[in-house]
Coordinates of C-alpha atoms in Angstrom, one line a residue:
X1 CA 86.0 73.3 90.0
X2 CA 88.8 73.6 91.8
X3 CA 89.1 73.0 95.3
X4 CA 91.7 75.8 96.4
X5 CA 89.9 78.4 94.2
X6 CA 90.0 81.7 96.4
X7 CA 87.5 84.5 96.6
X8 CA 86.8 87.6 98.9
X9 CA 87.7 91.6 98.2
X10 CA 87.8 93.5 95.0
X11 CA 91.6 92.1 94.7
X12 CA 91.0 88.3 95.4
X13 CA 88.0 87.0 93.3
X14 CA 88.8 85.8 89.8
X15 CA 86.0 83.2 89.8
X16 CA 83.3 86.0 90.7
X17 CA 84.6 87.9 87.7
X18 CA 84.2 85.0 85.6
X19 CA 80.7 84.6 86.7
X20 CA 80.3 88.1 85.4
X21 CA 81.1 87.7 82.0
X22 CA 78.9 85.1 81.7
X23 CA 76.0 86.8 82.6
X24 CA 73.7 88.6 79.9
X25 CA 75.2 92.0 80.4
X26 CA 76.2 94.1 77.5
X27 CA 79.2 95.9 79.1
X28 CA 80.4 99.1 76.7
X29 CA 83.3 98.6 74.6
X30 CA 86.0 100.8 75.3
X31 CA 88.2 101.5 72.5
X32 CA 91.8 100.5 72.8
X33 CA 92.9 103.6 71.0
X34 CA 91.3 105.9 73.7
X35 CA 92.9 103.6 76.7
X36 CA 96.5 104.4 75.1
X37 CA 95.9 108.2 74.3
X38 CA 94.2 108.2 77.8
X39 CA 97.5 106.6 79.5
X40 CA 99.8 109.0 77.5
X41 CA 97.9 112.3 79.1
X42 CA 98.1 111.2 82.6
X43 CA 101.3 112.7 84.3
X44 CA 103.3 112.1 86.9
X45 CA 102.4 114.6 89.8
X46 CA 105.7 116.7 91.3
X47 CA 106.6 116.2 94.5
X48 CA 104.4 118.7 96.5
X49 CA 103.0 118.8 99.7
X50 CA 101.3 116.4 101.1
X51 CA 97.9 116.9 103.3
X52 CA 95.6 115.8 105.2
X53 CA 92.1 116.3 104.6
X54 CA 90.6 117.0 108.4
X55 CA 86.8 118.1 109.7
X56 CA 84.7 120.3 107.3
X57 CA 82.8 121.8 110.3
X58 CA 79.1 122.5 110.0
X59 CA 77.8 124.9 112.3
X60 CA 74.5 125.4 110.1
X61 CA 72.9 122.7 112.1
X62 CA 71.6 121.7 108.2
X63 CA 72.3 118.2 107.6
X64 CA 72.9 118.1 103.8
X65 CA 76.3 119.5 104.7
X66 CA 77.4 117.0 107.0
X67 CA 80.3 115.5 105.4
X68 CA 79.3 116.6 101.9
X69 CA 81.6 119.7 102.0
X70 CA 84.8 117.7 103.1
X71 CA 83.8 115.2 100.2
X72 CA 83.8 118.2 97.9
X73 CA 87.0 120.1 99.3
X74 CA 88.9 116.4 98.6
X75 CA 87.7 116.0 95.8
X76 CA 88.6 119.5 94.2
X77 CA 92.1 119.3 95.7
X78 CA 92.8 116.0 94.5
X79 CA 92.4 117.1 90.8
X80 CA 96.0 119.0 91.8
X81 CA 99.3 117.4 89.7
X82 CA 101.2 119.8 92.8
X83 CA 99.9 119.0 96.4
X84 CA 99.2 115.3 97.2
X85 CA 96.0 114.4 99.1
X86 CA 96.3 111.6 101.9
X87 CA 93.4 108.8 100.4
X88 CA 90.7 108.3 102.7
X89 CA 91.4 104.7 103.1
X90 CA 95.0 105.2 104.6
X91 CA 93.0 108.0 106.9
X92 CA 91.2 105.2 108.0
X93 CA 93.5 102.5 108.3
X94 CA 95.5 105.5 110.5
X95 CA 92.8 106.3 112.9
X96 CA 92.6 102.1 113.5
X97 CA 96.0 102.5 114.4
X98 CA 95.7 104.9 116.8
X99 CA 92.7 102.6 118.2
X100 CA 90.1 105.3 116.9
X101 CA 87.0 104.4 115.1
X102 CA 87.1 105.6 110.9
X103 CA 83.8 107.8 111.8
X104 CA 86.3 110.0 114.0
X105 CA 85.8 113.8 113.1
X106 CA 89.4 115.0 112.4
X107 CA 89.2 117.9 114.4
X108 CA 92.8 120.3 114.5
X109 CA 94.3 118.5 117.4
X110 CA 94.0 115.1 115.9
X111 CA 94.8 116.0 112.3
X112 CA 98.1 117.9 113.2
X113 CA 98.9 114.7 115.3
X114 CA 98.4 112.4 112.3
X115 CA 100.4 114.7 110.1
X116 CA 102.9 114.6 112.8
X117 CA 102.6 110.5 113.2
X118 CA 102.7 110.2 109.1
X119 CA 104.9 112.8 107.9
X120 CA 102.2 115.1 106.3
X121 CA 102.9 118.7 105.4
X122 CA 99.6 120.7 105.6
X123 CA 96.2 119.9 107.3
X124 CA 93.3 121.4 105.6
X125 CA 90.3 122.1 107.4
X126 CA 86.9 123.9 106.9
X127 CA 83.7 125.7 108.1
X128 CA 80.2 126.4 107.0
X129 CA 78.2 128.6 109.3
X130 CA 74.7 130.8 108.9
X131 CA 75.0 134.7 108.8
X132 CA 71.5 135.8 108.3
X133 CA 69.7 134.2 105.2
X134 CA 73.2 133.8 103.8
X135 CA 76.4 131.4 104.8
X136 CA 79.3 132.1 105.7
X137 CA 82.8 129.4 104.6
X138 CA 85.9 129.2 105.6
X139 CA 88.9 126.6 103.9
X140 CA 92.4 126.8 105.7
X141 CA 95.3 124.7 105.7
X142 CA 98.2 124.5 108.5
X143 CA 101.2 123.1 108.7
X144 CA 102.3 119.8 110.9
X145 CA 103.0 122.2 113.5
X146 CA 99.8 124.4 113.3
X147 CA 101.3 127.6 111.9
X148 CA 98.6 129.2 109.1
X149 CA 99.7 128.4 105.5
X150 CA 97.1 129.7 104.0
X151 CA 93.3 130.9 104.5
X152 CA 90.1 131.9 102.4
X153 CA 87.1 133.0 103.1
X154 CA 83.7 133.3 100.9
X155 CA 79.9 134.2 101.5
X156 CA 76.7 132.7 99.9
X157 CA 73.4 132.7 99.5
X158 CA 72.0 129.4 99.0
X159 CA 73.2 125.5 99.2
X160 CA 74.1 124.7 95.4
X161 CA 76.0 127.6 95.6
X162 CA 78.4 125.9 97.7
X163 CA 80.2 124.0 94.5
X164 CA 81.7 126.4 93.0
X165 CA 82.3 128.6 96.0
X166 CA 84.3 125.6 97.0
X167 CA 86.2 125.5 93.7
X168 CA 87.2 129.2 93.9
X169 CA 88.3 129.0 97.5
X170 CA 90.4 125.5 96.6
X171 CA 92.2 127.4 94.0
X172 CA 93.6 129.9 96.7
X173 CA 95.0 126.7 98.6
X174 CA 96.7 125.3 95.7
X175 CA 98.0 128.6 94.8
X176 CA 99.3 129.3 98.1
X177 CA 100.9 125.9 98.3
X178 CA 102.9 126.4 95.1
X179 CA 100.8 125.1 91.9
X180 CA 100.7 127.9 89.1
X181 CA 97.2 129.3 87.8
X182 CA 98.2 127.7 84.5
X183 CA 98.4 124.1 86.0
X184 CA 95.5 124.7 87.8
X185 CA 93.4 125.6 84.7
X186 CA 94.9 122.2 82.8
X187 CA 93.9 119.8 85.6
X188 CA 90.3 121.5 87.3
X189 CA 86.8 120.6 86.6
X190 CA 84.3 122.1 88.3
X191 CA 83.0 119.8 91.5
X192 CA 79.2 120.0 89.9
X193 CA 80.4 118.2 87.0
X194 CA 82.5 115.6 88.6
X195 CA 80.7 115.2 91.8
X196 CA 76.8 115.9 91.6
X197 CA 75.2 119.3 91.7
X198 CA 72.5 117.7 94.0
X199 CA 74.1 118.4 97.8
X200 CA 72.2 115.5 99.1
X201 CA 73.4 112.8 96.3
X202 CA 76.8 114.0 97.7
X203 CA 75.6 113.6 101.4
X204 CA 74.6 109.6 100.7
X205 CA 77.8 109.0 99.0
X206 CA 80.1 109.8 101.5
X207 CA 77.6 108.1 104.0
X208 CA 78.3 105.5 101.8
X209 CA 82.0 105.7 101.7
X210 CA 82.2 105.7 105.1
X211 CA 80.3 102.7 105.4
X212 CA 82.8 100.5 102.7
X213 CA 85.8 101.9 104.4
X214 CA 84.3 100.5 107.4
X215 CA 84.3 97.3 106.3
X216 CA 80.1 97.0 106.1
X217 CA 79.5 97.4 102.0
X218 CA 75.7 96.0 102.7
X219 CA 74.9 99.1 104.6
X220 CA 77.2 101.6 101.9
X221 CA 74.9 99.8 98.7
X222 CA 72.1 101.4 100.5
X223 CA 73.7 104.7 100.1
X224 CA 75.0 104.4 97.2
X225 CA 72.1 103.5 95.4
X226 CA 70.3 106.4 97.2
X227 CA 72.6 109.0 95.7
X228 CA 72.3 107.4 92.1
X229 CA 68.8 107.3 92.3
X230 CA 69.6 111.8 93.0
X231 CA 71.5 111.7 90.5
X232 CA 72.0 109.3 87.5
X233 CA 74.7 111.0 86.1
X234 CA 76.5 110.6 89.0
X235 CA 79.5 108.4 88.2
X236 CA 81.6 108.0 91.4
X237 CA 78.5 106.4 92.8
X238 CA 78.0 103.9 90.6
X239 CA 81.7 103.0 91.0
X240 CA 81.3 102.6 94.3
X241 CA 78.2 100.6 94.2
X242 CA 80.5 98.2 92.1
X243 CA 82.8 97.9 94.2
X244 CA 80.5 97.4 97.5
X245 CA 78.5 94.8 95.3
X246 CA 82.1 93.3 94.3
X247 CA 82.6 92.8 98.3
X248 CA 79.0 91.2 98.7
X249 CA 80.6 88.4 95.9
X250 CA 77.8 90.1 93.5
X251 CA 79.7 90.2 90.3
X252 CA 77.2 90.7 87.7
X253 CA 75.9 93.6 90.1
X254 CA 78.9 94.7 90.4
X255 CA 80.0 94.9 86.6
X256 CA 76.4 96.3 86.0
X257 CA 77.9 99.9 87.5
X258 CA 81.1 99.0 86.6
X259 CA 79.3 99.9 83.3
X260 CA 77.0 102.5 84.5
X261 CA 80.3 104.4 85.9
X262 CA 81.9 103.3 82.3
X263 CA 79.2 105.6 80.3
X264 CA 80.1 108.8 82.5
X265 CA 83.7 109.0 82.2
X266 CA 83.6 112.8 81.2
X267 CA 82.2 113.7 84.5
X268 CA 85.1 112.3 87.0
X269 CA 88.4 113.7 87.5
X270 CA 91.3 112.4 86.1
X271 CA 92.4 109.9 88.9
X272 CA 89.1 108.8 89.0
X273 CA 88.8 107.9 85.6
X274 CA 91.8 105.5 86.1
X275 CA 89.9 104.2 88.9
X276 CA 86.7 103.1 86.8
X277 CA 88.8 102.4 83.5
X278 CA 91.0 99.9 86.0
X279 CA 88.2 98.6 87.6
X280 CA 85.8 98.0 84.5
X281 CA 88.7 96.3 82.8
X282 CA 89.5 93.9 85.8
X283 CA 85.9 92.8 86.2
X284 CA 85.6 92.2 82.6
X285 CA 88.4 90.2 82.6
X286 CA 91.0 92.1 80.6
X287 CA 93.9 92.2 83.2
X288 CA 96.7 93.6 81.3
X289 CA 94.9 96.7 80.3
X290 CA 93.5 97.3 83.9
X291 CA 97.4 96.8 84.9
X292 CA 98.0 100.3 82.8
X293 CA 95.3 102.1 84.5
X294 CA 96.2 101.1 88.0
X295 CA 100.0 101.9 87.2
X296 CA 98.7 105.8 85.7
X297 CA 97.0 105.7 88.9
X298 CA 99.4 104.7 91.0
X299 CA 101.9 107.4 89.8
X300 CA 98.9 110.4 90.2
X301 CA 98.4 108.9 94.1
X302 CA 102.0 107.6 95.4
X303 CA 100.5 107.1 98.7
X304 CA 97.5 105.3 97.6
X305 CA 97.7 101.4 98.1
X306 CA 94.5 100.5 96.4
X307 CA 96.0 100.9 93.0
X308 CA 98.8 98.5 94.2
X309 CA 96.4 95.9 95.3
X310 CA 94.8 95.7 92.4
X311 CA 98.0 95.6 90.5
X312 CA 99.2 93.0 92.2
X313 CA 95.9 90.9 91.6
X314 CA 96.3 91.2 88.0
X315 CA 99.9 90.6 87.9
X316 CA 99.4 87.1 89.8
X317 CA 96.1 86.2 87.4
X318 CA 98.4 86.5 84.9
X319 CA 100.1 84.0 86.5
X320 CA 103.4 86.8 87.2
X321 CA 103.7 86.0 90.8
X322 CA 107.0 88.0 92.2
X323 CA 106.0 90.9 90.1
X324 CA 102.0 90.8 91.9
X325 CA 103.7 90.0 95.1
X326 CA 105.5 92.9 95.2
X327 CA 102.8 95.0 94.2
X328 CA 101.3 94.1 97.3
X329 CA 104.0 94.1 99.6
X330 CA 104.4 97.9 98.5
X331 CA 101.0 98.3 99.2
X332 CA 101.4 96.4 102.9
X333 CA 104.2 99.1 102.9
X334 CA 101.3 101.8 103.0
X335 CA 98.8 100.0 104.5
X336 CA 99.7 97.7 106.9
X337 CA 96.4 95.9 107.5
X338 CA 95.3 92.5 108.1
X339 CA 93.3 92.7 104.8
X340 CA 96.6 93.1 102.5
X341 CA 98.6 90.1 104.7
X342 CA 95.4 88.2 103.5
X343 CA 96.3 89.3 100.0
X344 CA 99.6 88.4 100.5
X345 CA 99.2 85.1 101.8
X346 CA 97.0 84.5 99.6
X347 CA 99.0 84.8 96.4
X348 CA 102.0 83.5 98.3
X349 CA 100.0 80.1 98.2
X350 CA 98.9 80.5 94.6
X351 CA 102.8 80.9 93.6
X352 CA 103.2 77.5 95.6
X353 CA 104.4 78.1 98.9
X354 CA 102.0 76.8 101.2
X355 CA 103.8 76.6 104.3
X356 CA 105.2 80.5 103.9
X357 CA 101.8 81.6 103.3
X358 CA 100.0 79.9 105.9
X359 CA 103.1 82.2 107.9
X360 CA 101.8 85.4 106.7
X361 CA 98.1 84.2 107.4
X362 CA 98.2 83.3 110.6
X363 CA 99.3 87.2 111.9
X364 CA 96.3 88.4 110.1
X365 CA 94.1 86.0 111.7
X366 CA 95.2 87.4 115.2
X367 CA 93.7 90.5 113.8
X368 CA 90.6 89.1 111.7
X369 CA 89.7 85.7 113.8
X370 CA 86.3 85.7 112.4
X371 CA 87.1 87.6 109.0
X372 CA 85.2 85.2 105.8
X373 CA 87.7 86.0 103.4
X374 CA 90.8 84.7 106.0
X375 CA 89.1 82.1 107.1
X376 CA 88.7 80.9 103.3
X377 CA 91.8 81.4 102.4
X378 CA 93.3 79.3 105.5
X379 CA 91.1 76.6 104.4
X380 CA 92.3 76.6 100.9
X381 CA 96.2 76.3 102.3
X382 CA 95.3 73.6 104.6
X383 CA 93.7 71.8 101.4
X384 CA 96.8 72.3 99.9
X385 CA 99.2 71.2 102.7
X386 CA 96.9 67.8 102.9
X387 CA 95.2 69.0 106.2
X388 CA 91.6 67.9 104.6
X389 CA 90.4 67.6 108.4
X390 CA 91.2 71.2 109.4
X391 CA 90.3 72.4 106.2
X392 CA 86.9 70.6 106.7
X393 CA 86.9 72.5 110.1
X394 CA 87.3 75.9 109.0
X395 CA 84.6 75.7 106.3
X396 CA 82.5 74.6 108.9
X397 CA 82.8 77.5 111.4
X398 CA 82.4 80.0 107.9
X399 CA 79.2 78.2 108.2
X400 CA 77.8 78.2 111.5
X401 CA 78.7 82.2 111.1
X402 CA 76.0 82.5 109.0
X403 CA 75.3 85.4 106.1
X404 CA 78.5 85.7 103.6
X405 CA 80.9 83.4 105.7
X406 CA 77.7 81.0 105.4
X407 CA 77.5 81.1 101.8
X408 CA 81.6 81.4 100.7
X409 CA 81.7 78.6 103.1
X410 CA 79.3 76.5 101.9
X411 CA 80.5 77.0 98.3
X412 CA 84.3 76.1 99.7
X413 CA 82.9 73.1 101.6
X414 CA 81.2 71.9 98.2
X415 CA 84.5 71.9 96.8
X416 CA 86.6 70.1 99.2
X417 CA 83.4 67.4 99.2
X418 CA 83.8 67.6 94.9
X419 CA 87.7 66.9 95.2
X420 CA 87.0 64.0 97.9
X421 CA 84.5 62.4 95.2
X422 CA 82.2 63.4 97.2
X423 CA 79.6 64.4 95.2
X424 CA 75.8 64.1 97.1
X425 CA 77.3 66.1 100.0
X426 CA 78.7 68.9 97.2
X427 CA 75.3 69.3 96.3
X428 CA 73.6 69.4 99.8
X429 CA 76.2 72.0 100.5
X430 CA 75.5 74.4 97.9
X431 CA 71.5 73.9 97.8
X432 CA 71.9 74.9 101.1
X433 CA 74.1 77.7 100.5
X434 CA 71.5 78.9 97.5
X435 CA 68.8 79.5 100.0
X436 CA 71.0 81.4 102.5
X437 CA 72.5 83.4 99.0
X438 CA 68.5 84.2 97.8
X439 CA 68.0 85.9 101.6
X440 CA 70.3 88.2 101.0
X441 CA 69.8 88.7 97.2
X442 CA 72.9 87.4 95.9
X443 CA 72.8 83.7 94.3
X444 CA 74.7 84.5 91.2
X445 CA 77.9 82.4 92.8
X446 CA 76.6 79.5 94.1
X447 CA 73.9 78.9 91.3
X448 CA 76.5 78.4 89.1
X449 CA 78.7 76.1 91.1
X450 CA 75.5 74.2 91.2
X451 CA 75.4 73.6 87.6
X452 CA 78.9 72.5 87.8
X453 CA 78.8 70.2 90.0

């Protein structure tokens, strides 16, 4: 295979995805007449406020609404076409910014400062607290300087209640910020359809969510699977078990719920049904379709940069390399993360600039020293630029760092040994990599570079 071959994050891997395909899964057909009707519904949202999502407060001292709630409330006010809701991986990517960890509660004083720093409209904000047998909660939103836009209020009796307490409550904030009851109708479905009615499913998936955004998707599978196991009808979490599975380079896991999420497209909102359609198309290998769905996407969520990434992937596997690097470069734009420059410099090479990628590499490595994904890519420019030595170097630290950077090392070393003619050490390499793979479940990749070689 080839030597300069490049994996890493959902937007980097187009040998995992062929791995994928060739496994024995039967992913669902879906049909290209639904795709295009689909892409024809989705509309451009109208420039609305935008918010911030801050700290649903639980006061219960009940843990299956830690966090859930604040899923919920996003989750319901991201189905408006009227008020824009900040994604939660550019709240992340904020609070790193502001040299805060992402598990930071938003609280009122940091949310209005971030709306301040980022040019948001409105912070929304909530509360859950006991009154009796019964609770008692509270949605309100603010704007960047803390004057009240808009408040509601609502009592109930028992937990599953909350959903559609929630829903009722969301539709007073999108009314007060300017989106007309008809609009609402068109766009809402109710959070127990396109969430989970089970509280706790909803509990392990944001657990899990906050564990991806993090940048740890072994710990987010665990949760993730938890709230599948809940709930089986519970799309969004097999998405995002694909995805997590897609960072662990686990592709045939990953297109596994890829599919699961596939079958369950009536219970997701409308964004995220771009999301899986994109995502389900990418890993099955059909880039030009997944470039509609990220594009519908990317028009619902303007401020959204994982849409762009993903564009921009697809755009340079189809070998359209300005077009896909300026998909990412928009999404740097958002996002200005080491992650993306990775992205970047990694297509920059692909196009056939070595020297201007290894540039834009080496400021994300001041950030990401020990990152796997960096640290492969560098390797693959200094292949590129003749550097075999270095190259050989940088595979070799992957290795000694043992778990992922072990194995995408020792798959990278195998190649530089397989373009070298070296082919007894290409295969020492990657039976060694197989057994460090098996220990942490995942020897899809390099059992097939082993029949390769």
């Amino acid at each position: 295979s080839d030597p300069i071959t490049s994996s890493g994050s959902p937007a980097s891997r187009s040998r995992f995805r062929k791995l994928a395909l060739a496994g024995a899964l039967a992913l669902t057909v879906i049909a290209a007449g639904f795709a295009a009707n689909w892409l024809m519904r989705a509309r451009k949202p109208s420039a609305g406020p935008v918010v911030l999502i801050g700290e649903f407060e639980n006061r219960t001292n009940e843990p299956v609404f830690d966090q859930t709630l604040r899923e919920m409330l996003a989750t319901s006010l991201g189905q408006s076409h009227v008020v824009s809701v900040v994604p939660a991986n550019r709240v992340t990517d904020v609070l790193r910014r502001m040299e805060r960890t992402p598990e930071t509660p938003i609280n009122e004083a940091l949310g209005l400062e971030i709306c301040q720093r980022e040019g948001l409209q409105a912070l929304v904000l909530g509360s859950i607290s006991r009154l009796g047998n019964s609770y008692v909660m509270a949605v309100r939103a603010v704007d960047a300087r803390g004057e009240a836009l808009v408040s509601s209020q609502t009592q109930i009796q028992k937990p599953d209640q909350a959903p559609p307490a929630l829903d009722q409550m969301v539709q007073e904030v999108r009314s007060k910020l300017g989106e007309l009851p008809a609009a609402m109708k068109d766009t809402s479905s109710p959070l127990a359809q396109v969430t989970s009615p089970s509280l706790e499913a909803v509990r392990m998936y944001t657990l899990g969510k906050e564990r991806l955004y993090s940048g740890n998707p072994q710990e987010a599978v665990v949760f993730f699977q938890k709230a599948a196991e809940m709930d089986p009808q519970f799309a969004m979490a097999h998405e995002y078990l694909g995805s997590s599975y897609y960072q662990l380079n686990d592709p045939v896991r990953a297109a596994k719920h890829y599919n699961d999420a596939s079958l369950l497209l009536s219970r997701v909102t409308e964004s995220e049904r771009l999301k899986i359609l994109g995502d389900y198309n990418l890993i099955s290998g059909n880039c030009g379709a997944a470039i509609g769905y990220y594009q519908a996407l990317a028009e619902l969520r303007p401020r959204d940069p994982a849409p762009l990434i993903n564009i921009g992937f697809c755009q340079v596997e189809n070998l359209e390399f300005d077009a896909g690097i300026a998909a990412t470069t928009r999404a740097l734009a958002l996002a200005p993360t080491s992650n993306l420059r990775t992205n970047l410099a990694e297509q920059t090479m692909k196009k056939g600039d070595p020297e201007k990628a290894w540039q834009i590499l080496e400021e994300a490595r001041r950030d990401m020293p020990n990152d796997s994904r960096s640290l492969r890519v560098a390797g693959n420019i200094l292949v590129i630029l003749g550097r075999m030595p270095e190259a050989r170097q940088v595979f070799e630290e992957m290795i000694r760092g043992g778990g992922n950077r072990e194995i995408m090392g020792r798959a990278s070393l195998a190649d530089l040994d397989r373009a070298q003619g070296r082919y007894r050490e290409a295969r020492t390499n990657l039976q060694a990599g197989i057994v460090a793979a098996e220990k942490q479940g995942n020897e899809f990749q390099l059992r097939s570079e082993e029949h390769t070689s």
